[in-house]
Short mmCIF file of C-alpha atoms in Angstrom, two decimals:
data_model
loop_
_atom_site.label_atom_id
_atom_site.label_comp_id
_atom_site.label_asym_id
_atom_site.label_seq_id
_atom_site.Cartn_x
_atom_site.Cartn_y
_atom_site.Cartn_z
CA UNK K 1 170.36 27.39 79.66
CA UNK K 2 168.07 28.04 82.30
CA UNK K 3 168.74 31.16 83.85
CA UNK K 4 167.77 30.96 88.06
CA UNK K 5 168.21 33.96 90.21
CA UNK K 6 166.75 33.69 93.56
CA UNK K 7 165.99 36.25 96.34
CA UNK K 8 165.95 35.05 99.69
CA UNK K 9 162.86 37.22 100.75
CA UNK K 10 160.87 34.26 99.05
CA UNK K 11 161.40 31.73 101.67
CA UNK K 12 160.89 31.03 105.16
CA UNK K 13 163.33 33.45 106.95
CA UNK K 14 163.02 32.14 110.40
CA UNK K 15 162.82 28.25 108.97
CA UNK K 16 165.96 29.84 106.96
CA UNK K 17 167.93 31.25 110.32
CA UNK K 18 166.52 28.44 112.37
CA UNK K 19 168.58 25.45 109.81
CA UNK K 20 171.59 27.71 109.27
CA UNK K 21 172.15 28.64 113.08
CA UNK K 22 172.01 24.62 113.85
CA UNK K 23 174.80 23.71 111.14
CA UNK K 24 177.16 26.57 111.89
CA UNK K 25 176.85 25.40 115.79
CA UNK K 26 177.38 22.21 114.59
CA UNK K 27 180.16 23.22 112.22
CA UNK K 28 181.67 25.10 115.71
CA UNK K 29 181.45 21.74 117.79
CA UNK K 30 183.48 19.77 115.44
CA UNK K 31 187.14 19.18 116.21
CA UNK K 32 188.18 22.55 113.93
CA UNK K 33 186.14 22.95 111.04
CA UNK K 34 190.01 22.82 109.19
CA UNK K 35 189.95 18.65 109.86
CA UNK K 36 187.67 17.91 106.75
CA UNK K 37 185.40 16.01 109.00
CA UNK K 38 181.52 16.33 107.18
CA UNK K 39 178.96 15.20 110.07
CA UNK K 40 175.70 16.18 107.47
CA UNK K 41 176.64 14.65 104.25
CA UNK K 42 174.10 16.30 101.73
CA UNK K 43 173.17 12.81 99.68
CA UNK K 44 172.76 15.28 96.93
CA UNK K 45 174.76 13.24 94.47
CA UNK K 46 172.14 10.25 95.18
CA UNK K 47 169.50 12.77 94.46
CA UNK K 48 171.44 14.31 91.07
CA UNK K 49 172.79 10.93 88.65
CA UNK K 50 170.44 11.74 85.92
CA UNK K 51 169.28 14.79 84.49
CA UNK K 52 170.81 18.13 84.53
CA UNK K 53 173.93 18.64 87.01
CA UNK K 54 172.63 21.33 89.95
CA UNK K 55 175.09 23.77 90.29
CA UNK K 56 174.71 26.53 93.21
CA UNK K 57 176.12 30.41 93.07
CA UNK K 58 175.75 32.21 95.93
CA UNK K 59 176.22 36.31 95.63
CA UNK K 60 175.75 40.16 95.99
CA UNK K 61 173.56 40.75 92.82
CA UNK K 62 171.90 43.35 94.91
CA UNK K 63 172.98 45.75 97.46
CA UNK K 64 176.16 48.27 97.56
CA UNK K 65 178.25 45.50 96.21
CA UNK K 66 176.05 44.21 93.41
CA UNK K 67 178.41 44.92 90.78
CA UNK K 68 180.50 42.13 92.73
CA UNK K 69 177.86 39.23 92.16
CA UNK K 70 176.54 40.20 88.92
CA UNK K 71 179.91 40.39 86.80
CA UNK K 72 180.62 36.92 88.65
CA UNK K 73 177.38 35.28 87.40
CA UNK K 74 177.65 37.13 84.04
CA UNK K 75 181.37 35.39 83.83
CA UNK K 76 179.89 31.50 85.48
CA UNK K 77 176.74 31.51 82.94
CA UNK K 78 178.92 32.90 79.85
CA UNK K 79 181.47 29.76 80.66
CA UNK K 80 178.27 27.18 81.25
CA UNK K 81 176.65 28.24 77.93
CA UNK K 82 180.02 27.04 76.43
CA UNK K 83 180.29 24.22 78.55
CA UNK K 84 176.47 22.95 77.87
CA UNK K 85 176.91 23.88 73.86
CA UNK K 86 180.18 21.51 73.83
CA UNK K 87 178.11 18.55 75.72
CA UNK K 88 177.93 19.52 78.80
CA UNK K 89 179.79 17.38 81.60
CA UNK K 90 179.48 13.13 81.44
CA UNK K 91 176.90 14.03 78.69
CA UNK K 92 174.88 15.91 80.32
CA UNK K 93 174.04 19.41 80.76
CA UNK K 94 174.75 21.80 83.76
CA UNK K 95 172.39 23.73 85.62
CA UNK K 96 173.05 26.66 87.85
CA UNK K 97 171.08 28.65 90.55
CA UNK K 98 172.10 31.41 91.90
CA UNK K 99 171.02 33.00 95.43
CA UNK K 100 171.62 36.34 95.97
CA UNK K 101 172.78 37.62 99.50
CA UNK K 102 172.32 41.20 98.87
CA UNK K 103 175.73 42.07 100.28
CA UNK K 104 174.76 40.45 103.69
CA UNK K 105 177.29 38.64 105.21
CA UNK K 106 174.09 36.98 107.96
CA UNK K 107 172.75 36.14 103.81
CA UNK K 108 175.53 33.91 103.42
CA UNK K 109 174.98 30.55 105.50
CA UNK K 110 171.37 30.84 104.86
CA UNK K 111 171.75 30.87 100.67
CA UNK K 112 174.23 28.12 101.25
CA UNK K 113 172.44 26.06 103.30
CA UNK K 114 169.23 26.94 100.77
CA UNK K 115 171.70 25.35 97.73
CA UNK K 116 172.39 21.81 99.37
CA UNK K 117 168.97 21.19 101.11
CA UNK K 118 166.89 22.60 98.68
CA UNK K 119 168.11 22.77 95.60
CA UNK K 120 171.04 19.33 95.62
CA UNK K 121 173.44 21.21 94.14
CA UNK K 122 177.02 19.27 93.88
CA UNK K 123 179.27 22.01 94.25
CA UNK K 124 178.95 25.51 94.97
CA UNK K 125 180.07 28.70 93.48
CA UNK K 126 180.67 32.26 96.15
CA UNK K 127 181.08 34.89 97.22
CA UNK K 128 183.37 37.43 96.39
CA UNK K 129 183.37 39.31 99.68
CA UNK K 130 185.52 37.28 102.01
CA UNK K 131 183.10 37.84 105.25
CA UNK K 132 179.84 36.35 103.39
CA UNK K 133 182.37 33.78 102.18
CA UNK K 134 183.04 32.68 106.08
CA UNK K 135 179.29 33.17 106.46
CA UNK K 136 178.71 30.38 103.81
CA UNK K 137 181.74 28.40 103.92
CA UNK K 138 180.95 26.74 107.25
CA UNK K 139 177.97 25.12 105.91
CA UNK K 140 179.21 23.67 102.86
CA UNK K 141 182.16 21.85 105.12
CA UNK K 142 179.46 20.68 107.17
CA UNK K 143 177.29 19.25 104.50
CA UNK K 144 180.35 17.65 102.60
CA UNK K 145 179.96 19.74 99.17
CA UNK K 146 182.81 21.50 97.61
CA UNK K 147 182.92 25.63 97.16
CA UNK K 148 184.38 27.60 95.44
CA UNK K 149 185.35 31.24 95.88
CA UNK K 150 186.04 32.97 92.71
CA UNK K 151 187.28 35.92 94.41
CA UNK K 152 187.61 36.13 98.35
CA UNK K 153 190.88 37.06 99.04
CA UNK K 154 191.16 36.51 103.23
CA UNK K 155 193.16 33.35 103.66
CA UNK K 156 190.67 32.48 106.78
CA UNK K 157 188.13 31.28 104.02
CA UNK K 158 190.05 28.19 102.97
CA UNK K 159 191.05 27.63 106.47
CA UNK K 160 187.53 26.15 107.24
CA UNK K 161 187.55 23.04 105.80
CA UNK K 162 189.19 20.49 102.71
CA UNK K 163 186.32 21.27 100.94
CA UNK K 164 186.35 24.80 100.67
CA UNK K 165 188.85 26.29 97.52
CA UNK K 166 189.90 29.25 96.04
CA UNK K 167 190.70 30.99 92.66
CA UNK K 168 192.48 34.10 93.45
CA UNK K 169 195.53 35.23 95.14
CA UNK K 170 195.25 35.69 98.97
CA UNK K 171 195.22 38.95 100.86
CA UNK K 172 198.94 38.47 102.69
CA UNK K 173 200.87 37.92 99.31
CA UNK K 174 198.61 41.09 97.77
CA UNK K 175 199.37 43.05 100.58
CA UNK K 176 202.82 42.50 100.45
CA UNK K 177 203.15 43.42 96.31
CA UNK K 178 200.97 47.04 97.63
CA UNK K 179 203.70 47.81 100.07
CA UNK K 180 206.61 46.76 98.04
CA UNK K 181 204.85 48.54 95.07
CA UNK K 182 204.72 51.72 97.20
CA UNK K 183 208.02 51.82 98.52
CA UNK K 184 210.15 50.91 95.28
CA UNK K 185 208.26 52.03 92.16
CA UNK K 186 206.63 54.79 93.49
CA UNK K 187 209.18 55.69 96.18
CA UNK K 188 206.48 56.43 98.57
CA UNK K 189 207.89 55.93 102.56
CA UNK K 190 204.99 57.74 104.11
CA UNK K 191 201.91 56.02 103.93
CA UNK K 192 198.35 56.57 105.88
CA UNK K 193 196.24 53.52 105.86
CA UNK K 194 192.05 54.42 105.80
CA UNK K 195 189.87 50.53 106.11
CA UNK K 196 186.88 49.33 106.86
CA UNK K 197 187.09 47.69 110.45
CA UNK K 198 183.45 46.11 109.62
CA UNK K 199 185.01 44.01 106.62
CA UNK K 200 187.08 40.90 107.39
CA UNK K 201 188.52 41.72 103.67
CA UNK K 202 189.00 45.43 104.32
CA UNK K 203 191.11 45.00 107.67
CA UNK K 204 193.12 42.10 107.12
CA UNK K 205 194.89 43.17 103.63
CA UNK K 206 195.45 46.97 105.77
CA UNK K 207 197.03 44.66 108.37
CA UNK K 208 199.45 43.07 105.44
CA UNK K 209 200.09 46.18 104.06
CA UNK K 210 201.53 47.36 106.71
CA UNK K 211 203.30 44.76 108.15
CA UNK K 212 205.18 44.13 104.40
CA UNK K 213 205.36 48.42 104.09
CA UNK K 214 207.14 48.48 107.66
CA UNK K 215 209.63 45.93 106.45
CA UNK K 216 210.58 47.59 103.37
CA UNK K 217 211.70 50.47 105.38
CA UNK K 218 208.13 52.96 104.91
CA UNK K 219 206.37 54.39 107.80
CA UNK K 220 202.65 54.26 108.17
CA UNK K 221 202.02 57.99 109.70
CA UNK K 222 198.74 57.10 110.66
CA UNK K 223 195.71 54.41 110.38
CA UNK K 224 192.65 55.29 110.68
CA UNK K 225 189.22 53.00 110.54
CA UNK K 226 185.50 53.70 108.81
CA UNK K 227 182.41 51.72 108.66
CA UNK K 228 180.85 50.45 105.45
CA UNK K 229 178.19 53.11 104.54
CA UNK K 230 179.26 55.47 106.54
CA UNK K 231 180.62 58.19 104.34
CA UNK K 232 181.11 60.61 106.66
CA UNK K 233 185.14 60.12 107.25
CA UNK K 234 186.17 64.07 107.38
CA UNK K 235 187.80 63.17 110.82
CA UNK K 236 189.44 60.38 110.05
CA UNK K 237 190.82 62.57 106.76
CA UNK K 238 191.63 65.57 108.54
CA UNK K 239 193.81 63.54 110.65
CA UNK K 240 195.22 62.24 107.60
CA UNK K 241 195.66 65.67 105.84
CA UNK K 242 197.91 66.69 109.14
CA UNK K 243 200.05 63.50 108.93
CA UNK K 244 202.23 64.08 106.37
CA UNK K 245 201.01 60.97 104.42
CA UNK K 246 202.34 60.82 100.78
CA UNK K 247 199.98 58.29 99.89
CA UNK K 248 196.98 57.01 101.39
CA UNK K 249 196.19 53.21 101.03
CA UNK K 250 192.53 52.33 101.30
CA UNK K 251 192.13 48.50 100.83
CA UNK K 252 188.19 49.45 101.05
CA UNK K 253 185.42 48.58 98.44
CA UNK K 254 184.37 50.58 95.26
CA UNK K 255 181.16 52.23 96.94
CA UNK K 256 182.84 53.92 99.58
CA UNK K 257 186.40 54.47 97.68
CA UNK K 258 184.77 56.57 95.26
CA UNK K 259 182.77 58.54 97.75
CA UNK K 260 185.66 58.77 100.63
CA UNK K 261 187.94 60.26 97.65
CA UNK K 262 186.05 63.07 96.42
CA UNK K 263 185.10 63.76 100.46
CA UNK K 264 189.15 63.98 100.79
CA UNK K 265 189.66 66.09 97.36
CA UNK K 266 186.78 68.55 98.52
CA UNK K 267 189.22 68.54 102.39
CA UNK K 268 192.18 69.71 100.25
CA UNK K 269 194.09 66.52 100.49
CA UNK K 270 195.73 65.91 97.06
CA UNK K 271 197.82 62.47 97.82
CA UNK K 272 196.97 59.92 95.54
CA UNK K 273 194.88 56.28 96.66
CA UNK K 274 195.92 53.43 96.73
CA UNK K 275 193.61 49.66 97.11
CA UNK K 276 193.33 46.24 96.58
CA UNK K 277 190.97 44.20 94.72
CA UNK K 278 187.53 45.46 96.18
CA UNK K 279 188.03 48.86 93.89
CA UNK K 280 187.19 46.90 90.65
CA UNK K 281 183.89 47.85 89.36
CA UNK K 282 182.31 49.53 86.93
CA UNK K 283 180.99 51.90 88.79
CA UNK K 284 184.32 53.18 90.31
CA UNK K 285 185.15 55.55 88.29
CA UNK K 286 181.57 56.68 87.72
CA UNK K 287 181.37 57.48 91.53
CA UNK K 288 184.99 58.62 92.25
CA UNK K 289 185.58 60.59 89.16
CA UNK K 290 188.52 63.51 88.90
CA UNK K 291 189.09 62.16 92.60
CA UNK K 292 190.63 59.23 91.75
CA UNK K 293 192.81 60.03 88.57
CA UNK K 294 196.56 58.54 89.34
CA UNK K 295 196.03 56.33 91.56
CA UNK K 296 196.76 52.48 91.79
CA UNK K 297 195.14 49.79 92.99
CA UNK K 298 196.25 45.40 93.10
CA UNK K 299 193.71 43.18 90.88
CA UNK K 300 193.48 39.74 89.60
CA UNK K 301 193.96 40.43 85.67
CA UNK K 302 193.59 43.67 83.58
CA UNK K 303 191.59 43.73 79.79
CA UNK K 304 194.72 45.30 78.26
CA UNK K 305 197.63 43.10 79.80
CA UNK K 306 198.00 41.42 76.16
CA UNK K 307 197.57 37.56 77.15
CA UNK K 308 195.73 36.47 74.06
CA UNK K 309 193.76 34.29 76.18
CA UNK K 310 192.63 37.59 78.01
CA UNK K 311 191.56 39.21 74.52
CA UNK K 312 189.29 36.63 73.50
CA UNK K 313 187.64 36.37 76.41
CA UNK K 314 186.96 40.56 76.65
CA UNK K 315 186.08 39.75 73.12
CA UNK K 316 183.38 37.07 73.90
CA UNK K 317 182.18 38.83 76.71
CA UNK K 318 181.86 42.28 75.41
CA UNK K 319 179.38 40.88 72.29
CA UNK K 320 177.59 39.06 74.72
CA UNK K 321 176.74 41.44 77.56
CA UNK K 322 178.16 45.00 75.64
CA UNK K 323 180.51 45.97 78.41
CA UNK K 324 183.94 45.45 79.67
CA UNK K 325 184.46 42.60 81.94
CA UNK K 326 185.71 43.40 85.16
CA UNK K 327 188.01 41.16 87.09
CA UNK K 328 185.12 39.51 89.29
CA UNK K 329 183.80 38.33 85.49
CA UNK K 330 187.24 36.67 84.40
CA UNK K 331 187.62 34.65 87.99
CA UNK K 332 183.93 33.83 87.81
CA UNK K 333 184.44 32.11 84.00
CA UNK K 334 187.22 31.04 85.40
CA UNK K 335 185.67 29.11 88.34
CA UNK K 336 182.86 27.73 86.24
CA UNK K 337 185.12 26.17 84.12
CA UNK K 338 187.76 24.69 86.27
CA UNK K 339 184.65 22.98 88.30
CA UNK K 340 183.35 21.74 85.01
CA UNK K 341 187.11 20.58 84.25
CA UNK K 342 187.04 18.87 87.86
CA UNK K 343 183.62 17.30 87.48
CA UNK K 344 184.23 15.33 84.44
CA UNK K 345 187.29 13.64 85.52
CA UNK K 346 185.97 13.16 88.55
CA UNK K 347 184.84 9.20 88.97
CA UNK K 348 181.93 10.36 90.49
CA UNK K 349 179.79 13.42 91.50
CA UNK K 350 179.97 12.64 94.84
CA UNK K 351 181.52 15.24 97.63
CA UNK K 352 184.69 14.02 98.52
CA UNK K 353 185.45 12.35 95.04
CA UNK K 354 184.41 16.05 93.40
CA UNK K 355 187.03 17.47 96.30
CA UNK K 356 189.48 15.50 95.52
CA UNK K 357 189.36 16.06 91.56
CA UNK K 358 189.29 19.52 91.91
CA UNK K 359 192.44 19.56 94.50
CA UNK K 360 194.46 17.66 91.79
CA UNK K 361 193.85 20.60 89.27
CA UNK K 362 197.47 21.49 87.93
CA UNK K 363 198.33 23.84 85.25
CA UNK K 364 194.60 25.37 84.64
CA UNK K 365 194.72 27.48 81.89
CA UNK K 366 192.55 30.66 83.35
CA UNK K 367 191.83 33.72 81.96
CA UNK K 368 193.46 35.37 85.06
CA UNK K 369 196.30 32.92 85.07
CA UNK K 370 197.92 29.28 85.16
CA UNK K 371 196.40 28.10 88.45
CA UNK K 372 197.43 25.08 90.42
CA UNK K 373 196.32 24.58 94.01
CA UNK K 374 198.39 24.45 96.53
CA UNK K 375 198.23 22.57 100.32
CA UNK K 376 195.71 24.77 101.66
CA UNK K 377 193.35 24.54 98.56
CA UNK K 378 194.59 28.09 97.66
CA UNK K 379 196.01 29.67 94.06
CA UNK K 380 199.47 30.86 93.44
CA UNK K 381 198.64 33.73 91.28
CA UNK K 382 200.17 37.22 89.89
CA UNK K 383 198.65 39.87 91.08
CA UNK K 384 198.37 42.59 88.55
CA UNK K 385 198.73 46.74 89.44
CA UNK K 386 196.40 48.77 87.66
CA UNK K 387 196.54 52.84 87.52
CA UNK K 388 193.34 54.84 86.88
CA UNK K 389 193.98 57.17 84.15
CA UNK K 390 191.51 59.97 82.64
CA UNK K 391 188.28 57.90 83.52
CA UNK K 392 190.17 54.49 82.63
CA UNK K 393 192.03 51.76 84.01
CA UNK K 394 195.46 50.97 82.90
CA UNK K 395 197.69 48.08 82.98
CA UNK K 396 201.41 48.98 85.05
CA UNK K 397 203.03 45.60 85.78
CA UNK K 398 202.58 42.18 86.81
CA UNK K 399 204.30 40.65 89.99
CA UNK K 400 204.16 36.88 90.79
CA UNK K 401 204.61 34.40 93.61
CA UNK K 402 207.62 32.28 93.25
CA UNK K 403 206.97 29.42 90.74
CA UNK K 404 203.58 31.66 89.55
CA UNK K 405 204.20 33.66 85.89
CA UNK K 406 203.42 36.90 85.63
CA UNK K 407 202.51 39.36 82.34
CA UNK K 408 205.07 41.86 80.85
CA UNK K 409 204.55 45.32 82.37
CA UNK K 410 203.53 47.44 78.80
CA UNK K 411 203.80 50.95 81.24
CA UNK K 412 206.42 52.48 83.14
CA UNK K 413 205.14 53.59 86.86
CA UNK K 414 205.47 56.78 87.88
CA UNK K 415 204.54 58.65 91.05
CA UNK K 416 200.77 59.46 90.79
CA UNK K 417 199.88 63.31 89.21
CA UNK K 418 198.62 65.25 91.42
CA UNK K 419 194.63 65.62 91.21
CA UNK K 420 192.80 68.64 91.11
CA UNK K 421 191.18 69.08 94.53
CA UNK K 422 187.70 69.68 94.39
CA UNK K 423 185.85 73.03 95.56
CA UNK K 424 184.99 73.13 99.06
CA UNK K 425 181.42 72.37 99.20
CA UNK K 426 179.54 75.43 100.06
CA UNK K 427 178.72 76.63 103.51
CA UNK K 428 175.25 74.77 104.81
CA UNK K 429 175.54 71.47 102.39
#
């Protein structure tokens, strides 16, 4: 398998801006982007009926979110090397490039616009972060070829267009298991909510969260906003610290968590976090540390839930790369190999016959879960609650959707322990 990561540095950046600026007006002038109308269909599948199937992947594999992209393409290339070493799809083999945004959202038209005039590709893998997925999504409706988003969890990303689909639960049924989460296993009613007003991601799931949390009879004492990168939050958390909060709910991503938490340890504040989705990494609990011990956060699938499909993937993937696969690596196998699934029963490669074979998926057997698409191109999915524990995550519980199943819960939640704040940093640093 050919492996193809591409920068965008290497090309034309104005030619770049000029083409995707033109098809996202475009995109703007048609009669809502949510009709399914395509006024630039991409001819790619005239251009791909022999030889390897082109295959696009647009994400953050650099940047402060590169853990994001590179556990997705990790996931896509480990499920193509099975897919090409079982045949590939209608015989032939499957091909992928991937074009990394560097955790741009102005990256994401440009890559995707890169994939269909450039490189042909049929369908189109991306992104995890929900604002470069609006950056990108636009384009691909315009062009006529299918996307997929392994992992952006804002509902406005399927709202663009028919052909735009995604693998994971959405941000207003997440939202909604945090708050209920809060209020009756961990009998939290206070809650301060701390986002990222600069993420699409960030401040929409705060927005559920609270609306659900409010329902179910909690108070949110105070909300305060931050910008991505900018670390310095002490105001915002000394407001916090004087609220009364028992819990703080940070639907932020892992870069900032971890840093934000020990800022709030080394303040005195001692209630436990809890986030969404954007916390999985790696390299959270390398950056947050003692900060972070006992507190939750939502997620698409946990390594120790006991699904034997789940073990044999962590299996696979762990000989393969030698780490544990994080979330963002599941959906992305996942995603590879539901297109793949799509693609051969599909009569043909091209856009709207792809679309339609992949809106007809039913009963996909994923490593995060059964998924079948509903209406709006979106999956009904469990969403999983995870505790970080002495450096480690642990599986709590599993709560589904109506009609969705959901894993056993193998631990018994409990309010969060207490962390031991950090020293104040000394006078001068």
């Amino acid at each position: 398998m050919q492996k193809t990561v591409v920068k965008l540095k290497g090309w034309s950046v104005v030619k770049l801006g000029l083409l995707a600026l033109a098809v996202v007006m475009a995109a703007g002038a048609c009669d809502k982007m949510g009709a399914g109308k395509q006024d630039k269909p991409a001819n790619n599948q005239a251009a791909n009926t022999s030889g390897p199937i082109k295959v696009g992947h647009f994400a953050s594999m650099t940047g402060p979110e590169a853990t994001f992209g590179q556990s997705t393409d990790n996931g896509i290339r480990m499920a193509l090397e099975e897919i090409n070493a079982a045949g590939g799809v209608k015989g032939r083999q499957v091909e992928l490039t991937t074009l990394d945004t560097a955790s741009k959202a102005s990256e994401g038209g440009t890559a995707v616009t890169r994939l269909i005039t450039e490189t042909k590709v049929v369908a189109i893998l991306g992104e995890v972060a929900s604002s470069i997925s609006l950056a990108g999504a636009p384009v691909a409706q315009q062009y006529g070829v299918p996307m997929i988003t392994p992992s952006s969890t804002n509902p406005k990303v399927t709202e663009v267009g028919n052909m735009i689909f995604r693998m994971c639960f959405m941000d207003d049924f997440q939202g909604d298991v945090q708050a209920r989460f809060v209020k009756n296993d961990l009998k939290y009613a206070k809650a301060a909510v701390l986002y990222d007003q600069a993420q699409a991601y960030s401040k929409g799931l705060a927005e559920y969260f609270e609306k659900s949390f409010v329902a179910a009879g909690g108070t949110v004492v105070t909300k305060q906003a931050y910008d991505k990168g900018n670390t310095d939050v002490s105001a915002q958390l000394q407001t916090i610290k004087g609220s009364g909060a028992e819990v703080i709910v940070m639907p932020g991503y892992y870069t900032d968590v971890g840093t934000i938490a020990n800022q709030a340890r080394k303040l005195g504040i001692t209630a436990p976090f809890f986030g969404g989705d954007g916390w999985e990494s790696p390299k959270l609990v390398e950056i947050g540390g003692e900060a972070l011990n006992g507190s939750y956060y939502s997620n698409h699938y946990a390594v120790d839930e006991g699904r034997p499909e789940v073990a044999a993937f962590v299996a696979k993937y762990q000989a393969k790369y030698g780490q544990v696969p994080d979330s963002l690596a599941a959906l992305g196998y996942d995603a590879m190999k539901l297109l793949a699934a799509a693609m051969e029963r599909a009569a043909s490669l091209d856009g709207k016959v792809l679309r339609d074979a992949i809106a007809a998926t039913k009963d996909f057997p994923g490593v995060t879960g059964v998924l079948t698409f509903d209406e709006g191109r979106n999956a009904k999915k469990a969403v999983a609650i995870l505790q970080v524990k002495d450096g480690k995550t642990v599986f709590v519980k599993s709560i589904a959707p109506d009609g969705a199943a959901a894993a056993p819960a193998t631990t018994t939640a409990t309010p969060a322990p207490t962390p031991t704040a950090a020293p104040a940093a000394p006078a001068g640093n």
